[in-house]
Structure formats: C-alpha cells, structure tokens
Short mmCIF file of C-alpha atoms in Angstrom, two decimals:
data_model
loop_
_atom_site.label_atom_id
_atom_site.label_comp_id
_atom_site.label_asym_id
_atom_site.label_seq_id
_atom_site.Cartn_x
_atom_site.Cartn_y
_atom_site.Cartn_z
CA MET D 1 -31.46 75.60 -30.07
CA GLU D 2 -30.65 74.19 -33.49
CA THR D 3 -27.08 75.44 -33.06
CA LEU D 4 -26.72 73.43 -29.83
CA VAL D 5 -28.06 70.33 -31.55
CA ARG D 6 -25.58 70.73 -34.40
CA ILE D 7 -22.71 71.17 -31.94
CA ALA D 8 -23.80 68.08 -30.02
CA GLU D 9 -24.10 66.07 -33.20
CA GLY D 10 -20.65 67.26 -34.31
CA LEU D 11 -19.16 66.25 -30.97
CA GLY D 12 -20.99 62.96 -31.29
CA ARG D 13 -19.47 62.28 -34.71
CA PHE D 14 -16.05 63.19 -33.34
CA SER D 15 -16.37 60.88 -30.36
CA SER D 16 -17.76 58.07 -32.48
CA ARG D 17 -14.72 58.29 -34.76
CA PHE D 18 -11.92 59.01 -32.31
CA VAL D 19 -13.05 57.96 -28.81
CA PRO D 20 -12.33 54.28 -28.08
CA SER D 21 -14.12 51.93 -25.72
CA ALA D 22 -14.30 52.58 -21.99
CA PHE D 23 -11.68 49.88 -21.39
CA ALA D 24 -9.28 51.50 -23.86
CA ILE D 25 -9.81 54.88 -22.14
CA ALA D 26 -8.89 53.29 -18.80
CA VAL D 27 -5.68 51.84 -20.27
CA LEU D 28 -4.73 55.17 -21.89
CA LEU D 29 -5.35 57.02 -18.62
CA SER D 30 -3.15 54.47 -16.85
CA LEU D 31 -0.30 55.12 -19.30
CA LEU D 32 -0.74 58.89 -19.04
CA THR D 33 -0.67 58.72 -15.24
CA MET D 34 2.50 56.63 -15.34
CA GLY D 35 4.10 59.20 -17.63
CA LEU D 36 3.14 62.08 -15.34
CA ALA D 37 4.49 60.25 -12.29
CA LEU D 38 7.79 59.59 -14.09
CA GLY D 39 8.28 62.95 -15.75
CA TRP D 40 6.65 65.36 -13.33
CA ALA D 41 6.55 63.77 -9.88
CA GLY D 42 10.08 62.39 -10.33
CA ALA D 43 9.17 58.83 -9.39
CA SER D 44 11.39 55.98 -10.57
CA PRO D 45 10.06 53.37 -13.02
CA GLU D 46 10.25 50.76 -10.27
CA GLN D 47 8.27 52.97 -7.90
CA VAL D 48 5.60 53.68 -10.51
CA LEU D 49 5.27 50.03 -11.47
CA GLY D 50 5.04 49.00 -7.82
CA ALA D 51 2.42 51.67 -7.07
CA TRP D 52 0.36 50.64 -10.09
CA GLY D 53 0.36 46.94 -9.34
CA GLY D 54 0.02 47.49 -5.60
CA GLY D 55 -2.95 49.76 -6.07
CA PHE D 56 -4.70 47.40 -8.48
CA TRP D 57 -6.66 45.72 -5.68
CA GLU D 58 -7.03 48.63 -3.25
CA LEU D 59 -10.59 49.29 -4.37
CA LEU D 60 -11.81 45.70 -4.16
CA PRO D 61 -14.33 46.42 -1.36
CA PHE D 62 -15.57 49.47 -3.27
CA SER D 63 -15.76 47.48 -6.51
CA MET D 64 -17.89 44.84 -4.79
CA GLN D 65 -20.09 47.58 -3.34
CA MET D 66 -20.60 49.03 -6.82
CA ALA D 67 -21.32 45.60 -8.27
CA LEU D 68 -23.93 45.08 -5.57
CA VAL D 69 -25.45 48.53 -6.19
CA MET D 70 -26.09 47.51 -9.77
CA PHE D 71 -27.01 43.91 -9.04
CA THR D 72 -29.46 44.59 -6.21
CA GLY D 73 -30.95 47.60 -7.98
CA TYR D 74 -31.50 45.54 -11.11
CA LEU D 75 -33.12 42.79 -9.05
CA LEU D 76 -35.43 45.36 -7.49
CA ALA D 77 -36.37 46.83 -10.87
CA LEU D 78 -37.48 43.39 -12.08
CA THR D 79 -40.10 43.10 -9.33
CA SER D 80 -43.73 43.75 -10.29
CA PRO D 81 -44.37 46.74 -7.97
CA VAL D 82 -41.20 48.60 -8.99
CA ARG D 83 -41.79 47.84 -12.66
CA THR D 84 -45.30 49.28 -12.34
CA LEU D 85 -43.92 52.40 -10.65
CA LEU D 86 -41.30 52.91 -13.36
CA GLU D 87 -43.93 52.39 -16.07
CA ARG D 88 -46.09 55.11 -14.55
CA LEU D 89 -43.13 57.44 -14.20
CA ALA D 90 -42.13 56.83 -17.81
CA GLY D 91 -45.72 57.55 -18.84
CA LEU D 92 -45.39 61.14 -17.61
CA ALA D 93 -43.40 61.96 -20.74
CA LYS D 94 -45.74 62.80 -23.63
CA SER D 95 -43.10 63.52 -26.29
CA PRO D 96 -39.48 62.69 -27.08
CA ARG D 97 -38.35 66.09 -25.76
CA GLY D 98 -40.39 65.59 -22.63
CA ALA D 99 -38.83 62.13 -22.23
CA VAL D 100 -35.23 63.39 -22.12
CA ALA D 101 -36.16 66.31 -19.84
CA LEU D 102 -37.93 63.88 -17.51
CA MET D 103 -34.93 61.57 -17.50
CA ALA D 104 -32.56 64.43 -16.70
CA GLY D 105 -34.76 65.65 -13.86
CA VAL D 106 -35.22 62.19 -12.34
CA SER D 107 -31.49 61.42 -12.58
CA MET D 108 -30.45 64.67 -10.89
CA GLY D 109 -33.23 64.55 -8.31
CA LEU D 110 -32.43 61.01 -7.22
CA ALA D 111 -28.69 61.73 -7.18
CA TYR D 112 -29.36 64.58 -4.76
CA ILE D 113 -30.96 62.03 -2.42
CA ASN D 114 -28.46 59.21 -2.97
CA TRP D 115 -26.04 58.72 -5.84
CA GLY D 116 -26.32 54.91 -5.77
CA LEU D 117 -30.09 55.14 -6.03
CA SER D 118 -29.78 57.48 -9.02
CA LEU D 119 -27.28 55.23 -10.76
CA VAL D 120 -29.60 52.22 -10.54
CA ALA D 121 -33.03 53.82 -10.93
CA SER D 122 -31.97 55.96 -13.91
CA ALA D 123 -30.54 52.93 -15.68
CA MET D 124 -33.76 51.02 -15.08
CA LEU D 125 -35.97 53.94 -16.12
CA VAL D 126 -34.19 54.11 -19.50
CA ARG D 127 -35.73 50.80 -20.56
CA PHE D 128 -39.27 51.92 -19.71
CA VAL D 129 -39.00 55.37 -21.31
CA ALA D 130 -37.48 53.88 -24.47
CA ARG D 131 -40.41 51.50 -24.78
CA ARG D 132 -42.99 54.22 -24.09
CA GLN D 133 -41.33 56.74 -26.41
CA PRO D 134 -39.69 54.76 -29.24
CA ASP D 135 -39.13 57.99 -31.22
CA VAL D 136 -36.85 59.46 -28.54
CA ASP D 137 -33.15 59.88 -29.37
CA TYR D 138 -31.81 56.91 -27.45
CA ARG D 139 -28.27 58.29 -27.12
CA LEU D 140 -29.52 61.52 -25.56
CA LEU D 141 -31.90 59.61 -23.28
CA VAL D 142 -29.05 57.53 -21.87
CA ALA D 143 -26.80 60.61 -21.57
CA CYS D 144 -29.50 62.38 -19.53
CA ALA D 145 -29.73 59.36 -17.24
CA TYR D 146 -26.09 60.10 -16.34
CA PHE D 147 -26.58 63.79 -15.48
CA GLY D 148 -27.10 63.16 -11.77
CA LEU D 149 -23.62 61.70 -11.28
CA GLY D 150 -22.05 64.83 -12.74
CA ALA D 151 -24.32 67.55 -11.42
CA THR D 152 -25.96 66.91 -8.04
CA TRP D 153 -24.73 63.90 -6.06
CA HIS D 154 -21.80 65.58 -4.26
CA ALA D 155 -23.99 68.60 -3.48
CA GLY D 156 -26.72 66.42 -1.97
CA LEU D 157 -27.58 64.14 0.91
CA SER D 158 -25.01 61.44 0.09
CA ALA D 159 -22.11 63.88 -0.42
CA SER D 160 -18.92 62.23 0.84
CA ALA D 161 -16.70 65.15 1.86
CA PRO D 162 -19.35 67.44 3.45
CA LEU D 163 -20.89 64.56 5.43
CA LEU D 164 -17.47 63.35 6.54
CA VAL D 165 -16.38 66.69 8.05
CA ALA D 166 -19.76 66.92 9.77
CA THR D 167 -19.23 63.56 11.49
CA PRO D 168 -17.70 63.53 15.01
CA GLY D 169 -14.35 61.71 15.07
CA HIS D 170 -13.45 62.34 11.40
CA PHE D 171 -9.75 62.22 10.59
CA LEU D 172 -9.41 66.02 10.33
CA GLU D 173 -11.34 66.89 13.48
CA LYS D 174 -8.27 68.18 15.34
CA GLN D 175 -7.45 70.51 12.47
CA LEU D 176 -10.98 71.59 11.48
CA GLY D 177 -13.35 70.65 14.24
CA ILE D 178 -16.86 69.74 13.10
CA ILE D 179 -18.28 71.61 10.09
CA PRO D 180 -22.10 71.24 10.23
CA ILE D 181 -23.94 70.68 7.00
CA ASN D 182 -25.82 73.96 7.35
CA LEU D 183 -22.50 75.60 6.37
CA THR D 184 -21.98 73.30 3.38
CA LEU D 185 -24.87 71.28 1.93
CA PHE D 186 -27.63 73.50 3.28
CA SER D 187 -25.86 76.80 2.71
CA ALA D 188 -27.65 79.31 0.49
CA PHE D 189 -24.81 79.11 -2.02
CA ASN D 190 -24.97 75.31 -2.40
CA LEU D 191 -28.75 75.14 -2.56
CA GLY D 192 -28.96 78.00 -5.05
CA LEU D 193 -26.25 76.58 -7.28
CA THR D 194 -27.89 73.13 -7.21
CA VAL D 195 -31.27 74.52 -8.25
CA ALA D 196 -29.67 76.55 -11.05
CA VAL D 197 -27.70 73.57 -12.38
CA VAL D 198 -30.70 71.20 -12.27
CA ALA D 199 -32.92 73.68 -14.08
CA GLY D 200 -30.25 74.51 -16.64
CA LEU D 201 -29.40 70.92 -17.52
CA ALA D 202 -33.08 69.90 -17.71
CA VAL D 203 -33.72 72.73 -20.18
CA LEU D 204 -30.55 71.79 -22.08
CA ALA D 205 -31.76 68.18 -22.35
CA TRP D 206 -35.06 69.39 -23.82
CA ALA D 207 -33.25 71.69 -26.26
CA LEU D 208 -30.74 69.08 -27.42
CA HIS D 209 -33.23 66.61 -28.83
CA PRO D 210 -32.62 66.34 -32.58
CA LYS D 211 -35.30 66.74 -35.22
CA PRO D 212 -37.18 63.54 -36.13
CA GLU D 213 -35.12 63.00 -39.29
CA ALA D 214 -31.86 63.17 -37.30
CA THR D 215 -33.00 61.13 -34.30
CA VAL D 216 -31.12 57.92 -33.52
CA LYS D 217 -33.77 55.59 -32.17
CA VAL D 218 -33.26 52.54 -30.03
CA GLU D 219 -32.50 49.48 -32.13
CA PRO D 220 -35.22 46.79 -32.19
CA ALA D 221 -32.77 44.17 -30.91
CA VAL D 222 -31.86 46.38 -27.94
CA LEU D 223 -35.53 47.16 -27.27
CA GLU D 224 -36.26 43.44 -27.22
CA LYS D 225 -33.53 42.92 -24.60
CA LEU D 226 -35.15 45.66 -22.52
CA GLY D 227 -38.40 43.70 -22.46
CA ASP D 228 -40.30 42.47 -19.44
CA PHE D 229 -38.89 39.89 -17.09
CA VAL D 230 -40.60 36.51 -17.49
CA PRO D 231 -40.87 34.63 -14.16
CA PRO D 232 -40.22 30.87 -14.03
CA GLU D 233 -43.05 28.39 -14.28
CA ARG D 234 -43.75 26.13 -11.36
CA PRO D 235 -42.83 22.47 -12.06
CA THR D 236 -45.59 19.88 -11.95
CA GLU D 237 -43.49 17.73 -9.63
CA ARG D 238 -44.63 17.75 -6.00
CA SER D 239 -41.91 17.72 -3.37
CA VAL D 240 -40.73 19.67 -0.35
CA ALA D 241 -37.90 21.19 -2.38
CA VAL D 242 -40.26 22.43 -5.12
CA TRP D 243 -42.68 23.80 -2.54
CA LEU D 244 -39.95 25.75 -0.75
CA ASP D 245 -38.57 27.20 -4.01
CA HIS D 246 -42.00 28.38 -5.13
CA ALA D 247 -43.52 29.42 -1.80
CA TRP D 248 -43.47 32.92 -0.33
CA LEU D 249 -42.58 31.86 3.22
CA LEU D 250 -38.77 32.13 3.08
CA ASN D 251 -38.77 35.40 1.15
CA VAL D 252 -41.19 37.04 3.55
CA ILE D 253 -39.22 35.92 6.60
CA PHE D 254 -36.00 37.26 5.08
CA GLY D 255 -37.70 40.50 4.05
CA VAL D 256 -39.23 41.16 7.46
CA LEU D 257 -35.91 40.53 9.21
CA GLY D 258 -34.10 42.81 6.75
CA LEU D 259 -36.59 45.66 7.15
CA ALA D 260 -36.42 45.31 10.94
CA TRP D 261 -32.63 45.63 10.84
CA PHE D 262 -32.84 48.62 8.49
CA ALA D 263 -35.30 50.45 10.74
CA ARG D 264 -33.14 49.70 13.79
CA HIS D 265 -30.02 50.94 12.01
CA LEU D 266 -31.63 54.26 11.10
CA ALA D 267 -33.08 54.71 14.59
CA LEU D 268 -29.72 54.14 16.27
CA ASN D 269 -27.56 56.13 13.83
CA GLY D 270 -29.26 59.42 13.11
CA GLY D 271 -31.90 58.60 10.51
CA TRP D 272 -31.19 59.20 6.83
CA ARG D 273 -27.65 60.35 7.64
CA ALA D 274 -26.85 56.69 8.37
CA LEU D 275 -27.33 55.80 4.70
CA ASN D 276 -24.22 54.60 2.93
CA LEU D 277 -23.46 52.15 0.14
CA ASN D 278 -23.66 49.10 2.38
CA VAL D 279 -26.97 50.15 3.91
CA VAL D 280 -28.46 51.02 0.50
CA ASN D 281 -27.35 47.66 -0.89
CA PHE D 282 -28.81 45.87 2.12
CA LEU D 283 -32.13 47.66 1.65
CA PHE D 284 -32.23 46.96 -2.10
CA LEU D 285 -31.49 43.28 -1.55
CA THR D 286 -34.08 43.00 1.22
CA LEU D 287 -36.78 44.64 -0.90
CA ALA D 288 -35.84 42.52 -3.93
CA VAL D 289 -36.15 39.30 -1.94
CA LEU D 290 -39.45 40.42 -0.44
CA LEU D 291 -41.04 41.68 -3.66
CA HIS D 292 -39.96 38.75 -5.84
CA LEU D 293 -42.03 36.61 -3.45
CA THR D 294 -40.39 33.23 -4.16
CA PRO D 295 -36.81 31.90 -4.24
CA ALA D 296 -37.33 30.56 -7.76
CA ARG D 297 -38.36 33.94 -9.15
CA LEU D 298 -35.53 35.67 -7.31
CA LEU D 299 -32.92 33.25 -8.68
CA LYS D 300 -34.11 33.66 -12.25
CA ALA D 301 -34.05 37.45 -11.89
CA SER D 302 -30.52 37.24 -10.49
CA GLU D 303 -29.34 35.53 -13.69
CA GLU D 304 -30.45 38.56 -15.71
CA ALA D 305 -29.11 41.02 -13.12
CA GLY D 306 -25.70 39.36 -13.18
CA SER D 307 -25.35 40.10 -16.89
CA VAL D 308 -24.69 43.81 -16.24
CA LEU D 309 -21.64 43.36 -14.01
CA HIS D 310 -18.86 42.63 -16.50
CA GLY D 311 -17.85 46.26 -17.02
CA ILE D 312 -17.36 46.83 -13.29
CA VAL D 313 -15.39 43.62 -12.78
CA LEU D 314 -13.10 44.26 -15.77
CA GLN D 315 -12.40 47.99 -15.47
CA PHE D 316 -12.57 49.06 -11.83
CA PRO D 317 -9.17 47.44 -11.04
CA LEU D 318 -7.57 49.62 -13.73
CA TYR D 319 -8.77 52.78 -12.00
CA ALA D 320 -7.59 51.36 -8.69
CA GLY D 321 -4.12 51.08 -10.27
CA ILE D 322 -4.28 54.74 -11.28
CA TYR D 323 -5.36 55.58 -7.73
CA GLY D 324 -2.31 53.70 -6.44
CA ILE D 325 0.04 55.78 -8.59
CA PHE D 326 -1.50 59.07 -7.42
CA LYS D 327 -1.35 57.95 -3.81
CA ALA D 328 2.19 56.56 -3.72
CA THR D 329 4.20 58.83 -6.03
CA GLY D 330 3.23 62.31 -4.80
CA LEU D 331 1.52 63.14 -8.08
CA THR D 332 -1.52 64.57 -6.27
CA ASP D 333 0.72 66.97 -4.34
CA ARG D 334 2.42 68.18 -7.51
CA ILE D 335 -0.91 68.92 -9.18
CA GLY D 336 -2.13 70.61 -6.01
CA GLU D 337 0.99 72.77 -5.77
CA LEU D 338 0.50 73.91 -9.35
CA PHE D 339 -3.09 74.99 -8.77
CA VAL D 340 -2.40 76.61 -5.40
CA SER D 341 0.51 78.58 -6.88
CA LEU D 342 -2.01 80.21 -9.21
CA SER D 343 -4.41 81.13 -6.39
CA THR D 344 -5.30 84.16 -4.35
CA ARG D 345 -7.79 84.40 -1.49
CA GLU D 346 -10.51 85.42 -3.95
CA THR D 347 -9.78 82.77 -6.57
CA PHE D 348 -8.91 79.83 -4.30
CA PRO D 349 -12.41 78.21 -4.19
CA ALA D 350 -12.66 78.30 -7.99
CA ILE D 351 -9.12 76.92 -8.31
CA VAL D 352 -9.91 74.09 -5.87
CA TYR D 353 -13.02 73.30 -7.92
CA LEU D 354 -10.97 72.98 -11.12
CA TYR D 355 -8.16 71.10 -9.37
CA SER D 356 -10.59 68.58 -7.88
CA GLY D 357 -12.15 68.05 -11.30
CA VAL D 358 -8.79 67.35 -12.93
CA VAL D 359 -7.77 64.78 -10.29
CA ASN D 360 -11.24 63.21 -10.37
CA TYR D 361 -10.91 62.48 -14.08
CA PHE D 362 -7.91 60.28 -13.35
CA VAL D 363 -9.15 58.95 -9.99
CA PRO D 364 -12.98 58.85 -10.03
CA SER D 365 -13.15 57.74 -6.42
CA GLY D 366 -16.54 59.02 -5.35
CA GLY D 367 -14.96 61.29 -2.78
CA SER D 368 -12.61 58.81 -1.12
CA LYS D 369 -9.55 60.71 -2.40
CA TRP D 370 -10.52 63.55 -0.02
CA ALA D 371 -8.29 61.84 2.56
CA ILE D 372 -5.28 62.32 0.27
CA GLU D 373 -5.98 65.88 -0.86
CA ALA D 374 -7.65 67.50 2.16
CA PRO D 375 -4.58 68.18 4.37
CA TYR D 376 -2.72 70.02 1.60
CA LEU D 377 -5.75 71.99 0.41
CA LEU D 378 -6.84 73.00 3.91
CA ASN D 379 -3.35 74.15 4.87
CA ALA D 380 -3.24 76.30 1.76
CA ALA D 381 -6.71 77.67 2.52
CA SER D 382 -5.63 78.56 6.04
CA SER D 383 -2.59 80.44 4.78
CA LEU D 384 -4.77 82.36 2.30
CA GLY D 385 -7.50 83.08 4.84
CA VAL D 386 -10.20 81.02 3.09
CA ALA D 387 -12.92 79.42 5.27
CA PRO D 388 -12.64 75.59 5.31
CA GLU D 389 -16.31 75.05 4.47
CA LYS D 390 -15.71 76.83 1.16
CA VAL D 391 -12.87 74.42 0.38
CA VAL D 392 -15.07 71.43 1.22
CA LEU D 393 -17.83 72.62 -1.12
CA ALA D 394 -15.43 73.51 -3.93
CA TYR D 395 -13.79 70.11 -3.64
CA ALA D 396 -17.18 68.37 -3.65
CA TRP D 397 -18.44 70.16 -6.77
CA GLY D 398 -15.16 69.58 -8.61
CA ASP D 399 -15.12 65.93 -7.62
CA MET D 400 -18.35 65.32 -9.53
CA ALA D 401 -17.86 67.79 -12.41
CA THR D 402 -15.67 65.61 -14.62
CA ASP D 403 -17.84 62.56 -13.97
CA LEU D 404 -19.89 63.86 -16.90
CA ILE D 405 -17.08 62.97 -19.32
CA GLN D 406 -15.61 60.00 -17.41
CA PRO D 407 -16.84 56.49 -18.30
CA PHE D 408 -16.06 55.02 -14.86
CA TRP D 409 -19.45 55.69 -13.24
CA ALA D 410 -21.34 55.23 -16.52
CA LEU D 411 -20.33 51.58 -16.92
CA PRO D 412 -23.38 50.09 -15.16
CA LEU D 413 -25.75 52.41 -17.05
CA LEU D 414 -24.11 51.66 -20.39
CA THR D 415 -24.27 47.93 -19.77
CA VAL D 416 -27.99 48.08 -19.07
CA ALA D 417 -28.59 50.38 -22.05
CA ARG D 418 -26.39 48.30 -24.41
CA LEU D 419 -24.41 51.34 -25.58
CA GLU D 420 -20.75 52.39 -25.69
CA PHE D 421 -19.53 55.50 -23.87
CA LYS D 422 -18.64 57.14 -27.16
CA ASP D 423 -22.30 56.89 -28.20
CA ILE D 424 -23.35 59.38 -25.51
CA LEU D 425 -20.15 61.40 -25.16
CA GLY D 426 -21.13 64.07 -27.70
CA PHE D 427 -24.12 65.17 -25.62
CA LEU D 428 -22.16 64.88 -22.37
CA LEU D 429 -19.29 66.96 -23.74
CA LEU D 430 -21.63 69.79 -24.68
CA ALA D 431 -23.29 69.68 -21.25
CA PHE D 432 -19.87 69.69 -19.62
CA LEU D 433 -18.59 72.61 -21.71
CA LEU D 434 -21.59 74.71 -20.61
CA TYR D 435 -21.74 73.46 -17.03
CA LEU D 436 -18.04 73.79 -16.12
CA PRO D 437 -17.58 77.55 -16.77
CA PHE D 438 -20.93 78.33 -15.14
CA VAL D 439 -20.02 76.59 -11.87
CA THR D 440 -16.44 77.94 -12.00
CA LEU D 441 -17.83 81.47 -12.29
CA ALA D 442 -20.22 80.82 -9.41
CA PHE D 443 -17.33 79.79 -7.15
CA PHE D 444 -15.26 82.72 -8.31
CA LEU D 445 -18.01 85.25 -7.59
CA PHE D 446 -19.81 83.73 -4.60
CA GLY D 447 -17.83 80.71 -3.40
#
C-alpha cells in the first residue's frame, strides 16, 4: 500500500513539473494530430489546415449540451433539497480514506446509470465531502470523482455504441441487424468486468490515501468558495414585478409542465432507454426551477453556475478541430489498419479495445466517433470470424479507458474543484496503469 502511495506521489510530482494546463495539452494534441495526418496519412498541408478549421465548430451542439449538463446540474446542486441530500451522502464517510472510497464508488455507480449525472453529481459532492472531511487529500478526492468517466459509463445504461446498435433504424442495421443489450451491456462478461473494475478502483482509492503528514488538504480559500449558496433577500419595495420575482407561482407552473413532458417522453419512448443528454438537461433544468422556488433565487444561483463554464467554452472547439482532422484525412483508417494488421481471431477484441483507447485520447467524443470507426472494424471482425457484439463491447470499453488520463471530460469537475488537471494526474495515471492491462487481459481471455 505504501509503495502505491509513493508511486502515485512520484507521478504527481512528475505531472506537476512537466504536465502543462489542460488548454496547453489540447494545443499540443492538435499539433501532434496535424503531424500524424501529414506524415502518416499522407494528407497535404492545405487539406490538414482545412480539416482542422472546418472541424472547429462541428461539435457546437455537443459543446452546448455539455455546458448545459454542468450549468443545470450546478443549479440543481444549489437547491436546498439536493444540498441536504449531498450533505447526508458526504456524512457517510467517517475518515479520509473512507471519503475517497465513497467518492470513487459514487462516481462509478452514477456513471453506470448516466455519465452526465455522474459528471455533475460527483463534482458537486466534492465540495460537501471536502467540508465534512477537511483532512482528506483533496487531489485524490477530486481524482476519484473522475473515476466513473473512465471506468463504467460506456459499460452502463447510457453507453453510446451498445445502445445505438440495439436501436431499430441505426445506421448499421443492414450490415448488423439489431444487437440486443442482453448480448452487450447485460452479458455476463460485461457485468462481471464492471463489478471487478468498480471494486478494484474503490479499493485502490482507499489504499492511495497518503499518510497525514503527506496529505495535501484543500486550501482555505478554495473551501470558502465551496461554501453554501446564499439566496437573495427580498426587497422592501412593493410592486407586481417584485412579487413575481419572489413568488413561487411561475416556478411551480414551469416545473409541473416540465415534469409532465418528461413523464410523457419516457412513456412514449421506452422508459429509461429514452434518456439522452437533452432529456437529462431538460430534467435538471426543470427540477432546478422547481426546487429554487422563486425566479430571484434561480437567477442568483445561475450567476454562480455560469462561473464553471469557461473551460468548456474555451477548449471544446480545439478537440472539435482534432476530430475534424481524424474525420477528413483518413487518419482513423490508418490507425485502424495498423491495429488490425496485428490481430488474430483470438486477439481482435483486445486489439480493438486498445485501438479505441488510442483514438479516444485524441478524439474524446463520448462515443460519437463510432460512426467513423464502426464500418472498418466490423468488416475486419467479419473477415476474422469475430462476433459483432464483442467488437461493440471492446470499442465501448476502449472509448472510456483513456478518459482517465484525458482532461477533456474533467474540465467541468476541475472548474468546480478549483484545481488543474496536473494536480490529479498522478493518481489517475497510477489507476490507469493498473486498470488498462487488467481490462486488456480480460478481453484477451474472455472477450
């Protein structure tokens, strides 16, 4: 255990000294992708430049969805009922080690249900656990809040690729047909691997907590910023405008209408399977409006919630530019050809897992790049005699594996926590170095 802590601390010192900000990482990845497209994919400089600039705005709808995930989730966390719930959940931890294990378990459990919910709720829970357990290592606590995005989301109920191929009318239906989720998400292999990973990372979180003398605690200034939301006072002036802004009527009407639409949407579209980013954002916004009770309180909370969006607005376009290069220059095909050339029928699932992880580090798309990669991977699987559901699962697990060491999805969490990615990277690197070979072996033996 002490050896693991020393390794994590060593990786932390390395990352603190040599790993730049998340924005700098995005720029460096952009330059590396351009170089690969020029030197390996054989694209011309003009083609690469055009693909980069043209792709810059391809993820605008997704960027807005992510901004709303963070914004609406933050709004919801500032309501009295949710704050009380998070306080009680944070109170379950009775020690610093228990706090990080709790955070890891909550993050991975929520990500299994819905990755957007995990991203928001874990970020919000950090502030309550840090206040309840001020002696916890704050870097490790925030790192554990990120575990769900790298370990369970694409094996769970919001998994993009498995849910897509299970949906009638998907773009590969003529080639694949419908692959029901009992062959992917609810297969014995996927469920067993998920349980093993969750248990392993929760134990690792507990084991990684440094001794008290080596613990890096949350700074008082940061803890103060994580304090309770103070609602606005009602003005003494009496007018219709003041009454409307401080009355519950409009919020309740909006909330009831929103909940009615949400219930109707689920009833008409297959229940929980109808959940997606837009529906989750709609629900979060509806609940936030309802639980804040008055327009004035909601507006003041929105000012604080808006303060966590700058990382998304600044950096997501850079990753969209990288996505454009991969999409337009054939770079994805070249990487795929390399991995497939190393494959046999027995090793193909493990190779797909590693391949998907490599591409995901450059294009952390949340599964949307499946449309680019699937035709090539499935053709190769067919020629090797590998069942398509195995390819879907291998792709899904690889797509989330490198999220552990990619700052893209961590930006909202880091903004709320007031940390840099390099502050938590040491712990994440160690988790990744243990997690990656374990899952690779699982796909090699049982995939």
